Amino acid sequence: GQQVMQIPQYQHVQEGEDFTTYCNSSTTLSNIQWYKQRPGGHPVFLIQLVKSGEVKKQKRLTFQFGEAKKNSSLHITATQTTDVGTYFCAGYSSASKIIFGSGTRLSIRP
Amino acid sequence: KAGVTQTPRYLIKTRGQQVTLSCSPISGHRSVSWYQQTPGQGLQFLFEYFSETQRNKGNFPGRFSGRQFSNSRSEMNVSTLELGDSALYLCASSLGNMRGGAETQYFGPGTRLLVL
């Protein structure tokens, strides 16, 4: 069946360092969404990517969708303590099935 | 607008019992999706309801069922509870005008279910 792999599982960085999480799908995706879940909270939508090769930016966050629409990445520049949480990708197949990646838990040393 | 609300927030049940969870979407949203979140399996899609009809379904056994009412509120039922059903159950609402994830989903705070 369709799988969405997300790496790394954990990332511990010094405040100010950059952070990147990657998602790879076994099949072509129609689109991909990214969510952030703070500890003890619920997922909050960050962004959706639809087009092949699409790149979107939100302040210090950069999201990319691969040319083949099978992988995506989220890059945070100069992390801050407010970035702490788990970042999930969610891929949608052509059959409208949604599969979440396992998430990357980001922790930050002040 | 008020956000997505879920009741109850916490629940303790024993094996073999059944449970019903409730989700009230954001006003105007017609699609409600349910997810199970566990440390081991992550976030897994259960099903989606739109206009009182199940529009999409994940790979969960028939013990997991749901329904949606005319006011878009949704309920999820789990019968014959097993220890492995202990999880955070999240619902998410969206406008529902487009299938396939072309809309923002707004998650509720979740119901944390513990099965003893």
PDB file of C-alpha atoms in Angstrom:
ATOM      1  CA  GLY A   1       0.000   0.000   0.000  1.00  0.00           C
ATOM      2  CA  GLN A   2       0.928   3.630  -0.218  1.00  0.00           C
ATOM      3  CA  GLN A   3       3.442   4.806   2.359  1.00  0.00           C
ATOM      4  CA  VAL A   4       4.777   8.196   3.336  1.00  0.00           C
ATOM      5  CA  MET A   5       8.127   8.026   5.091  1.00  0.00           C
ATOM      6  CA  GLN A   6       9.309  11.008   7.092  1.00  0.00           C
ATOM      7  CA  ILE A   7      12.831  11.562   8.389  1.00  0.00           C
ATOM      8  CA  PRO A   8      14.383  12.187  10.771  1.00  0.00           C
ATOM      9  CA  GLN A   9      12.198  10.970  13.595  1.00  0.00           C
ATOM     10  CA  TYR A  10      13.835  13.360  16.065  1.00  0.00           C
ATOM     11  CA  GLN A  11      15.994  16.442  15.685  1.00  0.00           C
ATOM     12  CA  HIS A  12      17.616  18.310  18.538  1.00  0.00           C
ATOM     13  CA  VAL A  13      19.226  21.585  17.511  1.00  0.00           C
ATOM     14  CA  GLN A  14      20.818  24.614  19.094  1.00  0.00           C
ATOM     15  CA  GLU A  15      18.646  27.697  18.877  1.00  0.00           C
ATOM     16  CA  GLY A  16      19.629  29.576  15.756  1.00  0.00           C
ATOM     17  CA  GLU A  17      20.573  26.462  13.795  1.00  0.00           C
ATOM     18  CA  ASP A  18      18.622  25.343  10.748  1.00  0.00           C
ATOM     19  CA  PHE A  19      16.273  22.362  10.645  1.00  0.00           C
ATOM     20  CA  THR A  20      14.984  20.220   7.789  1.00  0.00           C
ATOM     21  CA  THR A  21      12.487  17.379   7.671  1.00  0.00           C
ATOM     22  CA  TYR A  22      11.850  15.225   4.607  1.00  0.00           C
ATOM     23  CA  CYS A  23       8.886  13.237   3.363  1.00  0.00           C
ATOM     24  CA  ASN A  24       9.040  10.545   0.707  1.00  0.00           C
ATOM     25  CA  SER A  25       6.052   8.795  -0.802  1.00  0.00           C
ATOM     26  CA  SER A  26       6.023   5.415  -2.472  1.00  0.00           C
ATOM     27  CA  THR A  27       3.540   6.760  -5.029  1.00  0.00           C
ATOM     28  CA  THR A  28       2.866  10.043  -6.785  1.00  0.00           C
ATOM     29  CA  LEU A  29       0.866  12.477  -4.697  1.00  0.00           C
ATOM     30  CA  SER A  30      -1.818  14.842  -5.910  1.00  0.00           C
ATOM     31  CA  ASN A  31      -0.820  17.290  -3.201  1.00  0.00           C
ATOM     32  CA  ILE A  32       0.874  17.455   0.171  1.00  0.00           C
ATOM     33  CA  GLN A  33       0.103  19.359   3.329  1.00  0.00           C
ATOM     34  CA  TRP A  34       2.281  20.201   6.318  1.00  0.00           C
ATOM     35  CA  TYR A  35       1.122  20.445   9.904  1.00  0.00           C
ATOM     36  CA  LYS A  36       2.714  21.399  13.195  1.00  0.00           C
ATOM     37  CA  GLN A  37       1.695  19.900  16.510  1.00  0.00           C
ATOM     38  CA  ARG A  38       2.932  21.507  19.691  1.00  0.00           C
ATOM     39  CA  PRO A  39       3.443  19.246  22.731  1.00  0.00           C
ATOM     40  CA  GLY A  40       0.037  18.443  24.185  1.00  0.00           C
ATOM     41  CA  GLY A  41      -1.713  20.171  21.308  1.00  0.00           C
ATOM     42  CA  HIS A  42      -3.376  19.234  18.071  1.00  0.00           C
ATOM     43  CA  PRO A  43      -2.091  19.479  14.494  1.00  0.00           C
ATOM     44  CA  VAL A  44      -2.283  22.934  12.983  1.00  0.00           C
ATOM     45  CA  PHE A  45      -2.228  23.393   9.233  1.00  0.00           C
ATOM     46  CA  LEU A  46       0.840  25.157   7.890  1.00  0.00           C
ATOM     47  CA  ILE A  47       0.671  24.947   4.111  1.00  0.00           C
ATOM     48  CA  GLN A  48      -0.398  22.948   1.063  1.00  0.00           C
ATOM     49  CA  LEU A  49       1.694  22.259  -2.023  1.00  0.00           C
ATOM     50  CA  VAL A  50       0.042  21.178  -5.257  1.00  0.00           C
ATOM     51  CA  LYS A  51       2.309  21.828  -8.222  1.00  0.00           C
ATOM     52  CA  SER A  52       5.364  19.855  -9.247  1.00  0.00           C
ATOM     53  CA  GLY A  53       8.512  21.632  -8.069  1.00  0.00           C
ATOM     54  CA  GLU A  54       6.528  24.139  -6.030  1.00  0.00           C
ATOM     55  CA  VAL A  55       8.347  26.177  -3.394  1.00  0.00           C
ATOM     56  CA  LYS A  56       6.523  28.248  -0.803  1.00  0.00           C
ATOM     57  CA  LYS A  57       7.877  30.375   2.019  1.00  0.00           C
ATOM     58  CA  GLN A  58       6.385  31.475   5.296  1.00  0.00           C
ATOM     59  CA  LYS A  59       8.845  33.767   7.072  1.00  0.00           C
ATOM     60  CA  ARG A  60      11.633  31.392   8.195  1.00  0.00           C
ATOM     61  CA  LEU A  61       9.894  28.277   6.829  1.00  0.00           C
ATOM     62  CA  THR A  62      10.495  27.017   3.279  1.00  0.00           C
ATOM     63  CA  PHE A  63       8.409  24.207   1.822  1.00  0.00           C
ATOM     64  CA  GLN A  64       9.266  22.291  -1.332  1.00  0.00           C
ATOM     65  CA  PHE A  65       7.386  19.741  -3.429  1.00  0.00           C
ATOM     66  CA  GLY A  66       9.530  17.513  -5.616  1.00  0.00           C
ATOM     67  CA  GLU A  67       9.416  17.491  -9.390  1.00  0.00           C
ATOM     68  CA  ALA A  68       7.998  13.977  -9.391  1.00  0.00           C
ATOM     69  CA  LYS A  69       5.489  14.886  -6.668  1.00  0.00           C
ATOM     70  CA  LYS A  70       6.751  12.033  -4.526  1.00  0.00           C
ATOM     71  CA  ASN A  71       8.794  13.949  -1.984  1.00  0.00           C
ATOM     72  CA  SER A  72       8.629  17.139  -0.003  1.00  0.00           C
ATOM     73  CA  SER A  73      10.675  19.013   2.544  1.00  0.00           C
ATOM     74  CA  LEU A  74      10.248  21.643   5.223  1.00  0.00           C
ATOM     75  CA  HIS A  75      13.242  23.788   6.101  1.00  0.00           C
ATOM     76  CA  ILE A  76      13.345  26.183   9.037  1.00  0.00           C
ATOM     77  CA  THR A  77      16.063  28.811   9.046  1.00  0.00           C
ATOM     78  CA  ALA A  78      17.521  30.023  12.349  1.00  0.00           C
ATOM     79  CA  THR A  79      15.249  28.040  14.662  1.00  0.00           C
ATOM     80  CA  GLN A  80      13.618  29.669  17.653  1.00  0.00           C
ATOM     81  CA  THR A  81      12.190  28.078  20.788  1.00  0.00           C
ATOM     82  CA  THR A  82       8.704  28.712  19.426  1.00  0.00           C
ATOM     83  CA  ASP A  83       9.454  26.225  16.627  1.00  0.00           C
ATOM     84  CA  VAL A  84       9.412  23.314  19.085  1.00  0.00           C
ATOM     85  CA  GLY A  85       6.909  20.634  18.168  1.00  0.00           C
ATOM     86  CA  THR A  86       6.289  17.759  15.792  1.00  0.00           C
ATOM     87  CA  TYR A  87       6.046  18.470  12.093  1.00  0.00           C
ATOM     88  CA  PHE A  88       3.916  16.182   9.962  1.00  0.00           C
ATOM     89  CA  CYS A  89       3.506  15.911   6.253  1.00  0.00           C
ATOM     90  CA  ALA A  90       0.238  14.557   4.869  1.00  0.00           C
ATOM     91  CA  GLY A  91       0.154  13.242   1.354  1.00  0.00           C
ATOM     92  CA  TYR A  92      -2.976  12.869  -0.739  1.00  0.00           C
ATOM     93  CA  SER A  93      -3.125  10.193  -3.413  1.00  0.00           C
ATOM     94  CA  SER A  94      -5.142  10.436  -6.598  1.00  0.00           C
ATOM     95  CA  ALA A  95      -7.734   8.259  -4.875  1.00  0.00           C
ATOM     96  CA  SER A  96      -8.205  10.997  -2.284  1.00  0.00           C
ATOM     97  CA  LYS A  97      -6.599   8.894   0.408  1.00  0.00           C
ATOM     98  CA  ILE A  98      -4.617  10.821   2.990  1.00  0.00           C
ATOM     99  CA  ILE A  99      -1.548   9.368   4.643  1.00  0.00           C
ATOM    100  CA  PHE A 100       0.382  11.180   7.329  1.00  0.00           C
ATOM    101  CA  GLY A 101       4.104  10.854   7.717  1.00  0.00           C
ATOM    102  CA  SER A 102       5.315   9.636  11.095  1.00  0.00           C
ATOM    103  CA  GLY A 103       6.394  13.136  12.044  1.00  0.00           C
ATOM    104  CA  THR A 104       9.663  14.771  13.028  1.00  0.00           C
ATOM    105  CA  ARG A 105       9.924  15.940  16.606  1.00  0.00           C
ATOM    106  CA  LEU A 106      11.979  19.113  16.877  1.00  0.00           C
ATOM    107  CA  SER A 107      13.508  20.121  20.192  1.00  0.00           C
ATOM    108  CA  ILE A 108      15.696  23.167  20.689  1.00  0.00           C
ATOM    109  CA  ARG A 109      18.503  24.014  23.115  1.00  0.00           C
ATOM    110  CA  PRO A 110      18.177  27.664  24.138  1.00  0.00           C
TER     111      PRO A 110
ATOM    112  CA  LYS B   1     -15.617  31.736  14.505  1.00  0.00           C
ATOM    113  CA  ALA B   2     -15.454  29.076  17.157  1.00  0.00           C
ATOM    114  CA  GLY B   3     -13.008  26.296  16.442  1.00  0.00           C
ATOM    115  CA  VAL B   4     -13.610  22.575  16.190  1.00  0.00           C
ATOM    116  CA  THR B   5     -14.851  21.160  19.466  1.00  0.00           C
ATOM    117  CA  GLN B   6     -14.692  17.580  20.647  1.00  0.00           C
ATOM    118  CA  THR B   7     -16.351  15.916  23.600  1.00  0.00           C
ATOM    119  CA  PRO B   8     -15.455  14.389  25.884  1.00  0.00           C
ATOM    120  CA  ARG B   9     -11.836  15.442  26.195  1.00  0.00           C
ATOM    121  CA  TYR B  10     -10.843  12.420  28.265  1.00  0.00           C
ATOM    122  CA  LEU B  11     -12.390   9.005  28.612  1.00  0.00           C
ATOM    123  CA  ILE B  12     -11.548   5.806  30.426  1.00  0.00           C
ATOM    124  CA  LYS B  13     -13.198   2.568  29.358  1.00  0.00           C
ATOM    125  CA  THR B  14     -12.621  -1.129  29.866  1.00  0.00           C
ATOM    126  CA  ARG B  15     -12.097  -3.801  27.264  1.00  0.00           C
ATOM    127  CA  GLY B  16     -15.264  -4.930  25.554  1.00  0.00           C
ATOM    128  CA  GLN B  17     -17.142  -1.697  26.154  1.00  0.00           C
ATOM    129  CA  GLN B  18     -18.164   0.670  23.442  1.00  0.00           C
ATOM    130  CA  VAL B  19     -17.592   4.403  23.204  1.00  0.00           C
ATOM    131  CA  THR B  20     -19.069   7.318  21.276  1.00  0.00           C
ATOM    132  CA  LEU B  21     -17.075  10.464  20.596  1.00  0.00           C
ATOM    133  CA  SER B  22     -18.521  13.710  19.323  1.00  0.00           C
ATOM    134  CA  CYS B  23     -17.162  16.419  17.053  1.00  0.00           C
ATOM    135  CA  SER B  24     -18.673  19.792  16.212  1.00  0.00           C
ATOM    136  CA  PRO B  25     -17.054  21.366  13.144  1.00  0.00           C
ATOM    137  CA  ILE B  26     -16.444  25.011  12.467  1.00  0.00           C
ATOM    138  CA  SER B  27     -19.645  26.727  11.415  1.00  0.00           C
ATOM    139  CA  GLY B  28     -20.103  26.380   7.669  1.00  0.00           C
ATOM    140  CA  HIS B  29     -17.785  23.406   7.349  1.00  0.00           C
ATOM    141  CA  ARG B  30     -19.484  20.360   5.876  1.00  0.00           C
ATOM    142  CA  SER B  31     -16.652  17.851   5.935  1.00  0.00           C
ATOM    143  CA  VAL B  32     -15.528  16.082   9.083  1.00  0.00           C
ATOM    144  CA  SER B  33     -12.631  13.644   9.168  1.00  0.00           C
ATOM    145  CA  TRP B  34     -11.561  11.427  12.040  1.00  0.00           C
ATOM    146  CA  TYR B  35      -8.028  10.369  12.897  1.00  0.00           C
ATOM    147  CA  GLN B  36      -6.402   8.114  15.449  1.00  0.00           C
ATOM    148  CA  GLN B  37      -3.073   9.217  16.889  1.00  0.00           C
ATOM    149  CA  THR B  38      -0.833   6.838  18.821  1.00  0.00           C
ATOM    150  CA  PRO B  39       2.873   7.015  19.651  1.00  0.00           C
ATOM    151  CA  GLY B  40       3.550   3.852  17.710  1.00  0.00           C
ATOM    152  CA  GLN B  41       1.412   4.333  14.598  1.00  0.00           C
ATOM    153  CA  GLY B  42       1.303   8.106  14.339  1.00  0.00           C
ATOM    154  CA  LEU B  43      -1.692   9.807  12.763  1.00  0.00           C
ATOM    155  CA  GLN B  44      -3.967   7.446  10.900  1.00  0.00           C
ATOM    156  CA  PHE B  45      -7.034   8.385   8.894  1.00  0.00           C
ATOM    157  CA  LEU B  46     -10.255   6.712   9.982  1.00  0.00           C
ATOM    158  CA  PHE B  47     -12.959   8.182   7.753  1.00  0.00           C
ATOM    159  CA  GLU B  48     -14.423  11.343   6.314  1.00  0.00           C
ATOM    160  CA  TYR B  49     -18.041  12.425   6.302  1.00  0.00           C
ATOM    161  CA  PHE B  50     -19.605  14.983   4.018  1.00  0.00           C
ATOM    162  CA  SER B  51     -23.286  15.848   3.850  1.00  0.00           C
ATOM    163  CA  GLU B  52     -24.164  12.961   6.155  1.00  0.00           C
ATOM    164  CA  THR B  53     -22.413  10.419   3.915  1.00  0.00           C
ATOM    165  CA  GLN B  54     -19.135   8.633   4.396  1.00  0.00           C
ATOM    166  CA  ARG B  55     -16.994   9.932   1.558  1.00  0.00           C
ATOM    167  CA  ASN B  56     -13.707   8.276   2.340  1.00  0.00           C
ATOM    168  CA  LYS B  57     -12.481   5.496   4.582  1.00  0.00           C
ATOM    169  CA  GLY B  58      -9.168   4.375   6.009  1.00  0.00           C
ATOM    170  CA  ASN B  59      -8.053   0.869   6.866  1.00  0.00           C
ATOM    171  CA  PHE B  60      -9.680   0.302  10.213  1.00  0.00           C
ATOM    172  CA  PRO B  61     -11.848  -2.646  11.249  1.00  0.00           C
ATOM    173  CA  GLY B  62     -15.616  -2.448  11.242  1.00  0.00           C
ATOM    174  CA  ARG B  63     -15.613  -1.845  15.006  1.00  0.00           C
ATOM    175  CA  PHE B  64     -14.902   1.758  14.095  1.00  0.00           C
ATOM    176  CA  SER B  65     -17.889   3.540  12.649  1.00  0.00           C
ATOM    177  CA  GLY B  66     -19.180   7.043  12.350  1.00  0.00           C
ATOM    178  CA  ARG B  67     -22.026   9.189  11.245  1.00  0.00           C
ATOM    179  CA  GLN B  68     -22.774  12.778  10.469  1.00  0.00           C
ATOM    180  CA  PHE B  69     -25.897  14.742  11.226  1.00  0.00           C
ATOM    181  CA  SER B  70     -27.666  17.350   9.141  1.00  0.00           C
ATOM    182  CA  ASN B  71     -25.967  20.127  11.117  1.00  0.00           C
ATOM    183  CA  SER B  72     -22.566  18.603  10.162  1.00  0.00           C
ATOM    184  CA  ARG B  73     -21.831  17.444  13.686  1.00  0.00           C
ATOM    185  CA  SER B  74     -20.265  14.025  13.659  1.00  0.00           C
ATOM    186  CA  GLU B  75     -19.959  11.103  16.003  1.00  0.00           C
ATOM    187  CA  MET B  76     -17.520   8.252  16.014  1.00  0.00           C
ATOM    188  CA  ASN B  77     -18.267   4.945  17.668  1.00  0.00           C
ATOM    189  CA  VAL B  78     -15.903   2.178  18.640  1.00  0.00           C
ATOM    190  CA  SER B  79     -17.465  -1.097  19.707  1.00  0.00           C
ATOM    191  CA  THR B  80     -15.877  -3.948  21.636  1.00  0.00           C
ATOM    192  CA  LEU B  81     -12.938  -1.861  22.772  1.00  0.00           C
ATOM    193  CA  GLU B  82      -9.466  -3.364  22.795  1.00  0.00           C
ATOM    194  CA  LEU B  83      -6.404  -2.231  24.714  1.00  0.00           C
ATOM    195  CA  GLY B  84      -4.845  -1.129  21.439  1.00  0.00           C
ATOM    196  CA  ASP B  85      -7.640   1.373  20.883  1.00  0.00           C
ATOM    197  CA  SER B  86      -6.114   3.625  23.522  1.00  0.00           C
ATOM    198  CA  ALA B  87      -5.226   6.744  21.598  1.00  0.00           C
ATOM    199  CA  LEU B  88      -5.922  10.376  20.936  1.00  0.00           C
ATOM    200  CA  TYR B  89      -8.856  10.639  18.556  1.00  0.00           C
ATOM    201  CA  LEU B  90      -8.830  13.800  16.510  1.00  0.00           C
ATOM    202  CA  CYS B  91     -11.457  15.190  14.253  1.00  0.00           C
ATOM    203  CA  ALA B  92     -10.822  17.801  11.608  1.00  0.00           C
ATOM    204  CA  SER B  93     -13.264  19.919   9.683  1.00  0.00           C
ATOM    205  CA  SER B  94     -13.041  21.612   6.326  1.00  0.00           C
ATOM    206  CA  LEU B  95     -15.391  23.302   3.923  1.00  0.00           C
ATOM    207  CA  GLY B  96     -15.676  20.079   1.968  1.00  0.00           C
ATOM    208  CA  ASN B  97     -16.071  21.680  -1.414  1.00  0.00           C
ATOM    209  CA  MET B  98     -13.120  19.864  -2.915  1.00  0.00           C
ATOM    210  CA  ARG B  99     -12.002  16.294  -2.439  1.00  0.00           C
ATOM    211  CA  GLY B 100      -8.456  15.083  -2.287  1.00  0.00           C
ATOM    212  CA  GLY B 101      -7.039  17.426   0.281  1.00  0.00           C
ATOM    213  CA  ALA B 102      -7.294  20.694  -1.581  1.00  0.00           C
ATOM    214  CA  GLU B 103      -8.567  22.417   1.548  1.00  0.00           C
ATOM    215  CA  THR B 104      -7.230  23.365   4.911  1.00  0.00           C
ATOM    216  CA  GLN B 105      -8.244  20.988   7.678  1.00  0.00           C
ATOM    217  CA  TYR B 106      -8.836  22.417  11.127  1.00  0.00           C
ATOM    218  CA  PHE B 107      -8.241  19.966  13.932  1.00  0.00           C
ATOM    219  CA  GLY B 108     -10.058  19.823  17.220  1.00  0.00           C
ATOM    220  CA  PRO B 109      -8.290  19.307  20.562  1.00  0.00           C
ATOM    221  CA  GLY B 110      -8.992  15.584  20.482  1.00  0.00           C
ATOM    222  CA  THR B 111     -10.471  13.019  22.828  1.00  0.00           C
ATOM    223  CA  ARG B 112      -7.923  11.012  24.761  1.00  0.00           C
ATOM    224  CA  LEU B 113      -9.266   7.483  25.225  1.00  0.00           C
ATOM    225  CA  LEU B 114      -7.712   5.036  27.647  1.00  0.00           C
ATOM    226  CA  VAL B 115      -8.843   1.427  27.506  1.00  0.00           C
ATOM    227  CA  LEU B 116      -8.078  -0.657  30.584  1.00  0.00           C
TER     228      LEU B 116
END
